[in-house]
Amino acid sequence: MPSPPQMSSTSLPSLLAVFAHPDDESLVAGGVLARHASAGARTTVVTATWAADTPRATELAEACHILGAGEPRMLGHADARVPHSAPGRPRWCDAPLDEAVRELVAQIRDVRPEIVVTHDAYGGLTGHEDHVHTHRVTQLAIHAAGLERLYPDTGEPWQPSALYLATHPDSAVRAWAGPWAPTGKTMHTVPDDRITATVDVTPWLERKTAAILAHRTEVTRGAAPALIAALPTPERERLLGTEWYIRHEAVSMARGLTGLLP
């Protein structure tokens, strides 16, 4: 695999990606994760669901290695639609909110990222309930992580500079309509003028694609990675070569980092 262009290690801030399931990190933000890691920036992935002793956890670790994101951190809750994903643990959507926020605050304070990336309010294209819940918990945890009197047993306070919501603009429907049609599902997109950062990730597309396909369980069962696996290379580039984000201004701090913006 050819190496993508390198950038100064000081050009991009540290990044924490918080997503619901193994494979979300690669599908939704694989290009940005690879871009930051290639620049020498610290990148970390937190995944809300699936137990650490499952095949999907192994696949997640492989995908993160490909993206340069290090060892993933798994909260170990059950997938809302797959109860056996974490035996004995509540579904992520059913976990007490205070407990879920506490768990994520502990991760934020430990990693101390400058930027956090997660699902948008719709839960991305699929609108999966775990995605939506991850969005809500992440917003609360980012605010709480900076407040010293909240969850004092989880570490020293830390306030990320910005939250970026991974999303798709309405205009992306044209590109995704064909590959998405076999799923029979509605695509959840936002108006184009809501997009804050449009990131060209084609230099890191091979890594992003390889990370997606590392989730072999999802390829086998015909989930989103299977759609990618079935596409020719030019079509993959058209669908995966751009990532879109909305900067959440409510948590933007005075440091003024440009973050994902080119």
Tab-separated table of C-alpha atoms in Angstrom:
chain	number	residue	atom	x	y	z
A	1	MET	CA	0.000	0.000	0.000
A	2	PRO	CA	1.586	3.323	-1.024
A	3	SER	CA	2.193	5.866	1.702
A	4	PRO	CA	-0.003	8.993	1.596
A	5	PRO	CA	1.465	12.486	1.729
A	6	GLN	CA	3.039	13.277	5.096
A	7	MET	CA	2.357	16.429	7.108
A	8	SER	CA	4.048	18.078	10.033
A	9	SER	CA	3.279	16.409	13.374
A	10	THR	CA	2.272	19.813	14.699
A	11	SER	CA	-0.194	20.557	11.896
A	12	LEU	CA	-3.155	18.627	13.285
A	13	PRO	CA	-4.574	18.403	16.825
A	14	SER	CA	-5.057	15.211	18.812
A	15	LEU	CA	-8.338	13.481	18.051
A	16	LEU	CA	-10.718	11.162	19.887
A	17	ALA	CA	-13.344	9.375	17.781
A	18	VAL	CA	-16.401	8.122	19.687
A	19	PHE	CA	-18.662	5.778	17.757
A	20	ALA	CA	-21.332	3.224	18.520
A	21	HIS	CA	-20.180	0.018	16.807
A	22	PRO	CA	-17.057	-1.631	15.462
A	23	ASP	CA	-16.878	-0.492	11.792
A	24	ASP	CA	-18.401	2.976	12.412
A	25	GLU	CA	-14.927	4.443	12.945
A	26	SER	CA	-13.783	3.257	9.498
A	27	LEU	CA	-16.974	3.953	7.552
A	28	VAL	CA	-17.675	7.356	9.069
A	29	ALA	CA	-14.282	8.876	9.848
A	30	GLY	CA	-11.623	6.484	8.554
A	31	GLY	CA	-10.105	9.087	6.273
A	32	VAL	CA	-9.755	11.735	8.943
A	33	LEU	CA	-8.365	9.203	11.438
A	34	ALA	CA	-5.742	8.078	8.917
A	35	ARG	CA	-4.988	11.690	7.975
A	36	HIS	CA	-4.356	12.711	11.576
A	37	ALA	CA	-2.306	9.614	12.346
A	38	SER	CA	-0.185	10.111	9.220
A	39	ALA	CA	0.613	13.605	10.443
A	40	GLY	CA	1.860	12.222	13.740
A	41	ALA	CA	-1.159	13.434	15.711
A	42	ARG	CA	-2.524	11.269	18.523
A	43	THR	CA	-5.687	9.480	17.437
A	44	THR	CA	-7.837	7.249	19.623
A	45	VAL	CA	-11.087	5.355	19.058
A	46	VAL	CA	-13.735	4.670	21.709
A	47	THR	CA	-16.443	2.186	20.728
A	48	ALA	CA	-19.585	1.982	22.851
A	49	THR	CA	-20.774	-1.542	22.054
A	50	TRP	CA	-19.578	-5.171	21.795
A	51	ALA	CA	-17.511	-7.110	24.293
A	52	ALA	CA	-13.729	-7.185	24.046
A	53	ASP	CA	-13.629	-10.990	23.611
A	54	THR	CA	-15.731	-11.108	20.434
A	55	PRO	CA	-14.558	-11.443	16.808
A	56	ARG	CA	-15.816	-7.950	16.120
A	57	ALA	CA	-13.460	-6.586	18.767
A	58	THR	CA	-10.561	-8.312	17.020
A	59	GLU	CA	-11.642	-6.807	13.709
A	60	LEU	CA	-11.907	-3.375	15.312
A	61	ALA	CA	-8.339	-3.639	16.613
A	62	GLU	CA	-7.140	-4.577	13.116
A	63	ALA	CA	-9.017	-1.661	11.541
A	64	CYS	CA	-7.605	0.798	14.067
A	65	HIS	CA	-4.099	-0.519	13.409
A	66	ILE	CA	-4.584	0.091	9.689
A	67	LEU	CA	-5.769	3.632	10.386
A	68	GLY	CA	-2.930	4.305	12.830
A	69	ALA	CA	-5.344	4.918	15.687
A	70	GLY	CA	-3.725	2.602	18.225
A	71	GLU	CA	-5.555	0.150	20.443
A	72	PRO	CA	-9.322	0.820	20.557
A	73	ARG	CA	-11.105	1.416	23.847
A	74	MET	CA	-14.370	-0.506	24.179
A	75	LEU	CA	-17.081	0.419	26.664
A	76	GLY	CA	-18.524	-3.073	26.241
A	77	HIS	CA	-22.258	-2.415	26.131
A	78	ALA	CA	-24.632	-4.529	24.069
A	79	ASP	CA	-25.619	-3.499	20.562
A	80	ALA	CA	-29.310	-2.519	20.608
A	81	ARG	CA	-30.068	-5.084	17.897
A	82	VAL	CA	-27.615	-7.826	18.908
A	83	PRO	CA	-28.112	-8.818	22.577
A	84	HIS	CA	-25.353	-11.464	22.479
A	85	SER	CA	-22.791	-8.789	21.564
A	86	ALA	CA	-22.105	-8.209	25.278
A	87	PRO	CA	-23.609	-10.942	27.474
A	88	GLY	CA	-24.655	-9.683	30.879
A	89	ARG	CA	-24.349	-6.018	29.935
A	90	PRO	CA	-27.311	-3.711	29.207
A	91	ARG	CA	-27.956	-2.459	25.722
A	92	TRP	CA	-26.119	0.804	25.110
A	93	CYS	CA	-29.456	2.551	24.630
A	94	ASP	CA	-30.732	1.189	27.954
A	95	ALA	CA	-27.705	1.926	30.140
A	96	PRO	CA	-28.393	4.608	32.786
A	97	LEU	CA	-27.464	7.942	31.246
A	98	ASP	CA	-25.342	9.007	34.201
A	99	GLU	CA	-23.352	5.773	33.984
A	100	ALA	CA	-22.793	6.158	30.236
A	101	VAL	CA	-21.661	9.771	30.578
A	102	ARG	CA	-19.328	8.845	33.456
A	103	GLU	CA	-17.686	6.124	31.357
A	104	LEU	CA	-17.048	8.490	28.493
A	105	VAL	CA	-15.879	11.336	30.735
A	106	ALA	CA	-13.248	8.948	32.112
A	107	GLN	CA	-12.043	8.234	28.577
A	108	ILE	CA	-11.931	11.912	27.614
A	109	ARG	CA	-9.983	12.837	30.743
A	110	ASP	CA	-7.546	9.995	30.161
A	111	VAL	CA	-6.967	10.646	26.441
A	112	ARG	CA	-7.155	14.472	26.743
A	113	PRO	CA	-7.982	15.120	23.071
A	114	GLU	CA	-8.175	18.541	21.513
A	115	ILE	CA	-10.935	17.431	19.141
A	116	VAL	CA	-13.718	14.856	19.510
A	117	VAL	CA	-15.550	13.332	16.542
A	118	THR	CA	-18.835	11.432	16.774
A	119	HIS	CA	-22.142	10.731	15.008
A	120	ASP	CA	-24.470	13.577	14.084
A	121	ALA	CA	-27.902	14.047	15.671
A	122	TYR	CA	-29.574	11.786	13.093
A	123	GLY	CA	-27.116	8.978	13.754
A	124	GLY	CA	-25.578	9.255	10.302
A	125	LEU	CA	-26.972	7.781	7.094
A	126	THR	CA	-28.569	4.805	8.851
A	127	GLY	CA	-30.136	6.627	11.794
A	128	HIS	CA	-29.326	3.629	14.017
A	129	GLU	CA	-30.556	4.127	17.577
A	130	ASP	CA	-27.111	3.349	19.003
A	131	HIS	CA	-25.621	6.074	16.801
A	132	VAL	CA	-28.162	8.614	18.017
A	133	HIS	CA	-27.541	7.645	21.644
A	134	THR	CA	-23.770	7.933	21.155
A	135	HIS	CA	-24.257	11.443	19.804
A	136	ARG	CA	-26.228	12.470	22.881
A	137	VAL	CA	-23.900	10.870	25.410
A	138	THR	CA	-20.834	12.373	23.730
A	139	GLN	CA	-22.264	15.875	23.830
A	140	LEU	CA	-23.003	15.557	27.545
A	141	ALA	CA	-19.637	13.972	28.312
A	142	ILE	CA	-17.664	16.701	26.559
A	143	HIS	CA	-19.292	19.364	28.707
A	144	ALA	CA	-18.985	17.295	31.886
A	145	ALA	CA	-15.323	16.418	31.300
A	146	GLY	CA	-14.316	20.042	31.794
A	147	LEU	CA	-16.208	20.523	35.066
A	148	GLU	CA	-14.113	19.612	38.096
A	149	ARG	CA	-17.070	18.849	40.377
A	150	LEU	CA	-18.599	16.331	38.001
A	151	TYR	CA	-17.285	12.760	38.235
A	152	PRO	CA	-14.189	13.803	40.253
A	153	ASP	CA	-13.137	10.156	40.556
A	154	THR	CA	-12.582	9.851	36.790
A	155	GLY	CA	-9.490	12.034	36.534
A	156	GLU	CA	-8.427	15.630	36.177
A	157	PRO	CA	-10.842	17.876	34.225
A	158	TRP	CA	-10.184	18.257	30.536
A	159	GLN	CA	-12.094	20.367	28.020
A	160	PRO	CA	-11.728	19.473	24.323
A	161	SER	CA	-11.600	22.472	22.028
A	162	ALA	CA	-14.295	21.325	19.616
A	163	LEU	CA	-16.743	18.584	18.728
A	164	TYR	CA	-17.171	17.560	15.101
A	165	LEU	CA	-20.260	15.650	14.020
A	166	ALA	CA	-19.703	13.234	11.142
A	167	THR	CA	-22.541	13.612	8.676
A	168	HIS	CA	-23.626	13.553	5.011
A	169	PRO	CA	-25.054	16.513	3.085
A	170	ASP	CA	-28.243	16.274	1.054
A	171	SER	CA	-26.156	16.461	-2.128
A	172	ALA	CA	-24.493	13.150	-1.219
A	173	VAL	CA	-27.788	11.348	-1.813
A	174	ARG	CA	-27.097	11.390	-5.546
A	175	ALA	CA	-23.845	9.468	-5.085
A	176	TRP	CA	-25.170	7.040	-2.476
A	177	ALA	CA	-28.593	6.348	-3.970
A	178	GLY	CA	-27.482	3.435	-6.172
A	179	PRO	CA	-25.348	1.486	-3.660
A	180	TRP	CA	-27.787	2.259	-0.853
A	181	ALA	CA	-30.924	1.152	-2.709
A	182	PRO	CA	-30.592	-2.593	-1.913
A	183	THR	CA	-30.806	-1.825	1.822
A	184	GLY	CA	-34.290	-0.372	1.426
A	185	LYS	CA	-33.453	2.124	4.172
A	186	THR	CA	-33.964	5.871	4.289
A	187	MET	CA	-30.797	7.968	4.166
A	188	HIS	CA	-30.494	10.602	6.883
A	189	THR	CA	-28.717	13.689	5.566
A	190	VAL	CA	-28.448	17.386	6.430
A	191	PRO	CA	-28.762	20.532	4.280
A	192	ASP	CA	-25.498	21.309	2.521
A	193	ASP	CA	-25.207	24.702	4.181
A	194	ARG	CA	-24.925	22.994	7.580
A	195	ILE	CA	-21.584	21.452	6.635
A	196	THR	CA	-18.641	23.115	8.387
A	197	ALA	CA	-15.750	20.994	7.122
A	198	THR	CA	-15.472	19.102	3.855
A	199	VAL	CA	-12.374	16.915	3.960
A	200	ASP	CA	-10.777	15.327	0.889
A	201	VAL	CA	-9.492	11.988	2.162
A	202	THR	CA	-8.562	10.429	-1.172
A	203	PRO	CA	-4.832	10.314	-0.234
A	204	TRP	CA	-5.842	7.983	2.621
A	205	LEU	CA	-8.567	6.109	0.764
A	206	GLU	CA	-6.660	2.817	0.527
A	207	ARG	CA	-6.217	2.765	4.291
A	208	LYS	CA	-9.829	3.722	4.875
A	209	THR	CA	-11.081	1.011	2.533
A	210	ALA	CA	-8.768	-1.615	4.024
A	211	ALA	CA	-10.010	-0.696	7.511
A	212	ILE	CA	-13.639	-1.028	6.418
A	213	LEU	CA	-12.978	-4.436	4.873
A	214	ALA	CA	-11.155	-5.573	8.026
A	215	HIS	CA	-14.630	-5.812	9.559
A	216	ARG	CA	-15.107	-9.194	7.932
A	217	THR	CA	-18.106	-10.143	10.066
A	218	GLU	CA	-20.027	-7.209	8.634
A	219	VAL	CA	-18.894	-7.972	5.092
A	220	THR	CA	-20.106	-11.564	5.469
A	221	ARG	CA	-23.523	-10.633	6.820
A	222	GLY	CA	-24.135	-8.052	4.086
A	223	ALA	CA	-23.928	-4.880	6.188
A	224	ALA	CA	-22.447	-1.561	5.027
A	225	PRO	CA	-18.875	-2.908	4.625
A	226	ALA	CA	-20.301	-5.484	2.194
A	227	LEU	CA	-21.654	-2.660	0.043
A	228	ILE	CA	-18.152	-1.190	-0.097
A	229	ALA	CA	-16.555	-4.564	-0.841
A	230	ALA	CA	-18.808	-5.022	-3.880
A	231	LEU	CA	-17.913	-1.686	-5.474
A	232	PRO	CA	-15.229	-1.116	-8.126
A	233	THR	CA	-12.377	1.192	-7.105
A	234	PRO	CA	-13.644	4.324	-8.935
A	235	GLU	CA	-17.032	3.979	-7.247
A	236	ARG	CA	-15.391	3.561	-3.850
A	237	GLU	CA	-13.449	6.773	-4.384
A	238	ARG	CA	-16.635	8.617	-5.336
A	239	LEU	CA	-18.431	7.462	-2.187
A	240	LEU	CA	-15.622	7.417	0.362
A	241	GLY	CA	-13.154	10.043	-0.849
A	242	THR	CA	-14.873	12.914	0.980
A	243	GLU	CA	-15.906	13.193	4.621
A	244	TRP	CA	-18.226	15.877	5.973
A	245	TYR	CA	-18.460	17.334	9.452
A	246	ILE	CA	-20.422	19.888	11.431
A	247	ARG	CA	-18.453	21.763	14.080
A	248	HIS	CA	-20.482	21.983	17.260
A	249	GLU	CA	-20.025	25.632	18.171
A	250	ALA	CA	-21.472	25.174	21.666
A	251	VAL	CA	-18.275	23.492	22.809
A	252	SER	CA	-15.778	25.508	20.763
A	253	MET	CA	-13.190	27.040	23.072
A	254	ALA	CA	-10.992	30.088	22.873
A	255	ARG	CA	-7.975	28.151	21.617
A	256	GLY	CA	-9.385	28.578	18.132
A	257	LEU	CA	-8.030	25.373	16.621
A	258	THR	CA	-9.050	24.916	13.010
A	259	GLY	CA	-9.260	21.191	13.628
A	260	LEU	CA	-10.462	19.250	10.620
A	261	LEU	CA	-10.672	22.282	8.386
A	262	PRO	CA	-8.088	22.174	5.559
